[in-house]
Tab-separated table of C-alpha atoms in Angstrom:
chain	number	residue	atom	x	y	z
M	1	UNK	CA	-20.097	15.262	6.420
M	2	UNK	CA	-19.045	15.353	9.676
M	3	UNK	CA	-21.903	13.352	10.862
M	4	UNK	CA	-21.069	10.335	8.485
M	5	UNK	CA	-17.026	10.572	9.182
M	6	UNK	CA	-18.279	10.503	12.944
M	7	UNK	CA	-20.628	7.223	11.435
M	8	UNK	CA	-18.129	5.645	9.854
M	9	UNK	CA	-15.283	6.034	12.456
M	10	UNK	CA	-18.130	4.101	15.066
M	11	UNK	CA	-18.251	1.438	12.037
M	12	UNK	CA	-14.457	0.609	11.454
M	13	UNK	CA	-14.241	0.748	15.477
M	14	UNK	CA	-16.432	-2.020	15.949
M	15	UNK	CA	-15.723	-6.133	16.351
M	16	UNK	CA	-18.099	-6.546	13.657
M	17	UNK	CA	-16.761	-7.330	10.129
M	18	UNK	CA	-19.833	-6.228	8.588
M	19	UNK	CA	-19.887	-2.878	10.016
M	20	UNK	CA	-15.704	-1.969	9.160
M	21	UNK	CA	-16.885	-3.065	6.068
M	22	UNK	CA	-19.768	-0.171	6.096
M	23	UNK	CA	-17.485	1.903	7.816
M	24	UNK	CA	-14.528	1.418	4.647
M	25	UNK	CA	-17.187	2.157	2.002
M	26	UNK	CA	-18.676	4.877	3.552
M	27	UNK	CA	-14.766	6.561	3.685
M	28	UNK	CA	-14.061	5.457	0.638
M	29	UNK	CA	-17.346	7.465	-0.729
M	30	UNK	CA	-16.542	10.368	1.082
M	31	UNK	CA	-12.878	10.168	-0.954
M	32	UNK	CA	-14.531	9.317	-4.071
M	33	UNK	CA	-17.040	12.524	-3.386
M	34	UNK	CA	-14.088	14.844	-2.753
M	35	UNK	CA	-12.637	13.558	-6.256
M	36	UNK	CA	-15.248	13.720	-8.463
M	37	UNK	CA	-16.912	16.859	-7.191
M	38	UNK	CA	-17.655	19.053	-9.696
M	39	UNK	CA	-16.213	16.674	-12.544
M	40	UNK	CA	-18.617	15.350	-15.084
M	41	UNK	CA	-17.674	11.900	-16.310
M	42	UNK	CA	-18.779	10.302	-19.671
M	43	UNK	CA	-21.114	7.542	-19.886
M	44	UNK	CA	-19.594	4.726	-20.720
M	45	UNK	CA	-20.190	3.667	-24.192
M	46	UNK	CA	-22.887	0.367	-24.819
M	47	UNK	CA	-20.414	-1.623	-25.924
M	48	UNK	CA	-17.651	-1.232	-23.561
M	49	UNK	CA	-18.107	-2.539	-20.148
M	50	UNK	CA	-14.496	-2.708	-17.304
M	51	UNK	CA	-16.255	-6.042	-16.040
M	52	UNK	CA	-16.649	-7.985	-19.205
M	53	UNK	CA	-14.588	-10.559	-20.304
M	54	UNK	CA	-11.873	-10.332	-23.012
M	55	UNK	CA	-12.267	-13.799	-23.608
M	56	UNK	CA	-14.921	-15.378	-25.883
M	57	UNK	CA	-18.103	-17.414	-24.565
M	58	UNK	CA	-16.682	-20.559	-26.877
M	59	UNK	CA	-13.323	-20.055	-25.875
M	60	UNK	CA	-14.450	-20.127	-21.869
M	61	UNK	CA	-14.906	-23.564	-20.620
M	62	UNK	CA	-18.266	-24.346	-19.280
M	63	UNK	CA	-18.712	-24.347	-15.260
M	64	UNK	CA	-20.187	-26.418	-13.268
M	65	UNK	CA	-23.402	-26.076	-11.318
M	66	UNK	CA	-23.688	-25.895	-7.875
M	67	UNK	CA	-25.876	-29.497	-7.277
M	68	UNK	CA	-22.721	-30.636	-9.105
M	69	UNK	CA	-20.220	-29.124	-6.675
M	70	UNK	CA	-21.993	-30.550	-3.689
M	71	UNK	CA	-20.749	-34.231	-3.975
M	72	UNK	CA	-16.934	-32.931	-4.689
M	73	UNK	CA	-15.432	-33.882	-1.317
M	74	UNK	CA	-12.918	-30.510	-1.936
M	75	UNK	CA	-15.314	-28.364	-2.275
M	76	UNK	CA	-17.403	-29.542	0.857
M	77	UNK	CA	-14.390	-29.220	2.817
M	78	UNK	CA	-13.768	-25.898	1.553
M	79	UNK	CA	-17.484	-24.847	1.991
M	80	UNK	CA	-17.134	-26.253	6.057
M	81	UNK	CA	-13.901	-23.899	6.495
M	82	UNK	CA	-15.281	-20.665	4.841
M	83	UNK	CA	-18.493	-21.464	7.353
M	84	UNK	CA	-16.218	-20.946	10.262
M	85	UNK	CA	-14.891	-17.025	10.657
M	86	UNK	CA	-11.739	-18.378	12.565
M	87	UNK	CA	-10.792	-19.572	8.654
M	88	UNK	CA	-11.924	-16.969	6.593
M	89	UNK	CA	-8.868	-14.920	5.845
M	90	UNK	CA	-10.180	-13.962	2.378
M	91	UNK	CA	-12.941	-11.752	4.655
M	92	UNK	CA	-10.001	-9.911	6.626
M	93	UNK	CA	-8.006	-9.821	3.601
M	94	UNK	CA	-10.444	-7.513	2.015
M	95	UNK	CA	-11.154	-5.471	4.665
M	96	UNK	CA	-7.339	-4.772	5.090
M	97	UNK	CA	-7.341	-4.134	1.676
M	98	UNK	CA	-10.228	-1.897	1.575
M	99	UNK	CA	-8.148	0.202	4.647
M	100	UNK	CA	-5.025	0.368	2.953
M	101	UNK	CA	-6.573	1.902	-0.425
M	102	UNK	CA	-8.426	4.302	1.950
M	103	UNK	CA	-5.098	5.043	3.591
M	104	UNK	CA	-3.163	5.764	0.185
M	105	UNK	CA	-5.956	8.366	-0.720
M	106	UNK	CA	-6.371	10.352	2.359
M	107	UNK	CA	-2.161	10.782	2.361
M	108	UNK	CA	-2.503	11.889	-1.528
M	109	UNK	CA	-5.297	13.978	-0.684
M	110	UNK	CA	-3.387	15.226	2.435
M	111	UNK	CA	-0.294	15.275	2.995
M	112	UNK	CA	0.506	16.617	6.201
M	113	UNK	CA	-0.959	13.091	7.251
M	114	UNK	CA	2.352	11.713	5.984
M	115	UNK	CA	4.231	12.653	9.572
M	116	UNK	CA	2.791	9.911	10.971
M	117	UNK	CA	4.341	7.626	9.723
M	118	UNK	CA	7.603	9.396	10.970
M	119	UNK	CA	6.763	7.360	14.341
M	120	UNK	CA	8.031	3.569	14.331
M	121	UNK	CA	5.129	2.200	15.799
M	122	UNK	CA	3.115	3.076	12.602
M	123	UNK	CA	6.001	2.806	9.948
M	124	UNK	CA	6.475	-0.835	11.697
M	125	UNK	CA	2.481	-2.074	10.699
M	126	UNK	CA	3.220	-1.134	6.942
M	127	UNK	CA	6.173	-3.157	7.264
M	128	UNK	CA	4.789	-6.136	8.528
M	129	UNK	CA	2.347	-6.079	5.970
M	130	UNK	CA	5.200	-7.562	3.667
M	131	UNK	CA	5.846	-10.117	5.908
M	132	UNK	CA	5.361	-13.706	3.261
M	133	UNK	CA	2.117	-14.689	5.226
M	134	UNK	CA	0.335	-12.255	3.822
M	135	UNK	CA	-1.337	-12.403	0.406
M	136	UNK	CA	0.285	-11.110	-2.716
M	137	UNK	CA	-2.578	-8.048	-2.781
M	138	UNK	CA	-1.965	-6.799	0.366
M	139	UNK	CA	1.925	-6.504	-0.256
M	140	UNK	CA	1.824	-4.490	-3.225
M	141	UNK	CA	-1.057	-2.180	-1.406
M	142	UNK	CA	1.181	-2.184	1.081
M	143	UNK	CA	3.997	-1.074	-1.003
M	144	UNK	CA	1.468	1.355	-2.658
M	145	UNK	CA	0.705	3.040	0.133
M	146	UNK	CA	4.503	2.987	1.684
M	147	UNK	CA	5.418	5.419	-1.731
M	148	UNK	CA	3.177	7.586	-0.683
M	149	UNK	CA	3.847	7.874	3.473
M	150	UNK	CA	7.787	8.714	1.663
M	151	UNK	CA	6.828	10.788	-0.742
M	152	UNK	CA	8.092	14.293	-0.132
M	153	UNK	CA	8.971	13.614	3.170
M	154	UNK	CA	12.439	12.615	3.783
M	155	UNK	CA	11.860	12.311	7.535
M	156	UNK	CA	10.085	9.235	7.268
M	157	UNK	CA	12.391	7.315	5.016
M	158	UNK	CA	14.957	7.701	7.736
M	159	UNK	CA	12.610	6.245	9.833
M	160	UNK	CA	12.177	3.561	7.021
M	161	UNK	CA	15.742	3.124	6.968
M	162	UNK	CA	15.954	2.651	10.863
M	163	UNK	CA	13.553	0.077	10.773
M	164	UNK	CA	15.448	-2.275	8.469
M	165	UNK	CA	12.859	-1.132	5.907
M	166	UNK	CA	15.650	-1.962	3.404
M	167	UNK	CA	16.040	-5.667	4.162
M	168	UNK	CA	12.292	-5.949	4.822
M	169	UNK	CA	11.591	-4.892	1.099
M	170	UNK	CA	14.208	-6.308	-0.728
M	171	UNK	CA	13.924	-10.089	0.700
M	172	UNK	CA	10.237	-9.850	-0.907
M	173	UNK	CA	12.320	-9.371	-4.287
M	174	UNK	CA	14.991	-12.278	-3.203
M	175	UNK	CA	12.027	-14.665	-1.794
M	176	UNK	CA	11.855	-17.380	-4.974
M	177	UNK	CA	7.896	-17.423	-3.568
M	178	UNK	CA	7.436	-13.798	-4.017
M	179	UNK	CA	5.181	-13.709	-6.808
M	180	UNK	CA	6.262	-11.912	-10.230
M	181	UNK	CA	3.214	-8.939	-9.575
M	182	UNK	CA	4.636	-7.896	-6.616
M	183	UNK	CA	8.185	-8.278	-7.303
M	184	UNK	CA	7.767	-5.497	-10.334
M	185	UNK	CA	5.947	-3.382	-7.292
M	186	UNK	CA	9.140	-3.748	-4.924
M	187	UNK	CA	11.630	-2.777	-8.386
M	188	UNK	CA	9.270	0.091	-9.336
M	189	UNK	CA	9.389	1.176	-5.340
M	190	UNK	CA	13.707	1.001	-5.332
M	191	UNK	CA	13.725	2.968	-8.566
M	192	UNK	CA	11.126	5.396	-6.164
M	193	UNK	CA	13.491	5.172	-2.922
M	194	UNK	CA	16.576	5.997	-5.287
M	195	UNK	CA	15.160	9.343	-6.679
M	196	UNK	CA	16.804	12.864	-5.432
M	197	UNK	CA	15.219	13.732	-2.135
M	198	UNK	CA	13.593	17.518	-1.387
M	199	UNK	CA	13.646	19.310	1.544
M	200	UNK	CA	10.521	19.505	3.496
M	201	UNK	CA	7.763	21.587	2.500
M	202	UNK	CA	7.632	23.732	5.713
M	203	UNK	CA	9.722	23.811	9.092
M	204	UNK	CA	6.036	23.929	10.092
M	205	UNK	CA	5.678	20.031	9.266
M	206	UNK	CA	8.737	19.383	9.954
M	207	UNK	CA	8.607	20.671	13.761
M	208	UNK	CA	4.872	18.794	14.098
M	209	UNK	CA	6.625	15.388	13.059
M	210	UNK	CA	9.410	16.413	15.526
M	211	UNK	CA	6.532	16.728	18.208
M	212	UNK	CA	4.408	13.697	17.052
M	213	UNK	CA	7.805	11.580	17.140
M	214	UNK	CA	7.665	8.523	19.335
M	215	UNK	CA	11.043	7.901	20.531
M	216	UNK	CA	14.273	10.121	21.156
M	217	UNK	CA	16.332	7.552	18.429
M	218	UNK	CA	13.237	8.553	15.536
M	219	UNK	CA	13.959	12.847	16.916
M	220	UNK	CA	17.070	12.427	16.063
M	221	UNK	CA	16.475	10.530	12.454
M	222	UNK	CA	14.811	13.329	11.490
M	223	UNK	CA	17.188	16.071	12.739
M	224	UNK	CA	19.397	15.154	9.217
M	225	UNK	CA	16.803	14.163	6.673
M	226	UNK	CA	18.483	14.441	3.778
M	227	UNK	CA	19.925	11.613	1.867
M	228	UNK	CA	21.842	11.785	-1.202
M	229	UNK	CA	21.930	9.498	-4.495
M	230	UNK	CA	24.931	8.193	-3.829
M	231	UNK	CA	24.357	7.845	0.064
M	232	UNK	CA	20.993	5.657	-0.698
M	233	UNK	CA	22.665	3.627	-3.368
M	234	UNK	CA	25.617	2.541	-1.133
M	235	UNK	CA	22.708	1.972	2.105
M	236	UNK	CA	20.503	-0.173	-0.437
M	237	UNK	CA	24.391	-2.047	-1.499
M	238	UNK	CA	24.366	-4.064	1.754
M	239	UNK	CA	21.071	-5.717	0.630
M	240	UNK	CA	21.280	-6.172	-3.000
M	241	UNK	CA	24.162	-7.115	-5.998
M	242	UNK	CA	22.971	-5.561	-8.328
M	243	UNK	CA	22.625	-1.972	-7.711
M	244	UNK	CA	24.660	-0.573	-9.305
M	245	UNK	CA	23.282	-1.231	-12.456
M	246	UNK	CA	19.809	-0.622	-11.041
M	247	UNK	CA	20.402	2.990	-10.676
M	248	UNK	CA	22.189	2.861	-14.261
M	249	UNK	CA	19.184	1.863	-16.025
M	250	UNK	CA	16.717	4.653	-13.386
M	251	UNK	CA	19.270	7.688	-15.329
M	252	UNK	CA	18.658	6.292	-18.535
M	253	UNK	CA	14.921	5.583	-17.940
M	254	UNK	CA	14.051	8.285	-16.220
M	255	UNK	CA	10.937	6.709	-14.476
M	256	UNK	CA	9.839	9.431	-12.474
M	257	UNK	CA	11.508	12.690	-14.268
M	258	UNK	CA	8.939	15.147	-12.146
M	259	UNK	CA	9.181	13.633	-8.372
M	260	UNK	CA	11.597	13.846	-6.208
M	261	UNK	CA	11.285	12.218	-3.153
């Protein structure tokens, strides 16, 4: 194992896109392998497949060949961008996908990872990874992956807090081109920032975070972690009308009965 972590490291490392690409999937195997070890699935049944359509052949409509493509002046222009890698965002959009789902499973997998994101430099990439230029994919993975660098670890939503985390998130849910997918991620992740916080698991992690912590201003974040309801609801006020009601309806609903933040 520690041969192909040391491969795949050299892979996501490189300039290449083809070898961060090798170097995702061969992490993403290794996360996949620590998973599933042991655990026998079922085959999956003839008749059932995840990548077949729910829609009829007669109701699809027919598409066109490729010869046929060739004289659309569209598509030819389309075909001369994707041949140049200065214009292929789709390519980088995957791979930044394929990182970020990476990212969400090693901090489920181990949490002590979560301190760093208790330094601004790294709480400040997930961030700008909601900025509007990005695609709709990577915000919500980014929002994905943000629940899980908070969860259980108060210290770093004070560093979320610091870094205007707040407005960041909740002009995505404001923006009129936000689209609807990732708007329901941003409401699902307020009803997430509004839950009762815990205390750290250990002073242990909470003295490495202290030591890890990039600036005296994020030291001193973390000397108070703990947030109440009421506190959050009044901090997440200056951004939003309606919150009030928001945290109504999280009592009633109960999203996340078990977790507390």
């Amino acid at each position: 194992m520690d041969a192909l972590l040391s491969l795949s490291f050299d892979n996501i490392a490189s300039k290449d896109t083809a070898k961060i690409r090798k170097g995702l999937r061969q992490i993403e195997g290794l996360l996949a392998h620590i998973c599933l070890d042991g655990s026998k699935t079922k085959p999956a049944r003839p008749e059932h497949r995840r990548n077949q359509s729910a829609v009829s052949a007669s109701e699809q409509d027919e598409p066109k060949k490729l010869g046929e493509l060739s004289e659309d002046p569209a598509f030819r222009e389309f075909f001369r961008l994707q041949d140049g890698f200065e214009w292929n965002d789709g390519q980088n959009d995957m791979l930044i996908l394929a990182a970020l789902s990476n990212l969400q499973g090693l901090l489920l997998l181990h949490p002590p990872s979560r301190i760093l994101f208790g330094r601004e430099v790294y709480m400040n990439l997930l961030l700008d990874l909601l900025d509007p230029y990005n695609c709709p994919a990577i915000q919500s993975q980014a929002i994905l992956v943000l629940v899980t660098a908070l969860l259980a670890t108060p210290q770093n939503t004070r560093v979320f807090e610091q870094m205007d985390g707040l407005l960041t998130i909740t002009s995505l849910q404001s923006d009129e081109e936000t689209t609807q997918s990732v708007k329901v991620t941003v409401l699902e992740f307020l009803y997430f920032y509004l839950l009762p916080e815990a205390p750290p698991p250990s002073r242990k992690l909470a003295g490495h975070s202290d030591r890890r912590g990039s600036t005296d201003s994020s030291k001193s974040i973390t000397s108070k972690p703990i947030r109440s309801q009421e506190e959050k609801q009044r901090m997440l006020g200056k951004y939003i009308a309606n919150v009030d009601c928001l945290f109504e309806d999280m009592q009633e609903s109960d999203p996340f009965s078990s977790v507390r933040v």
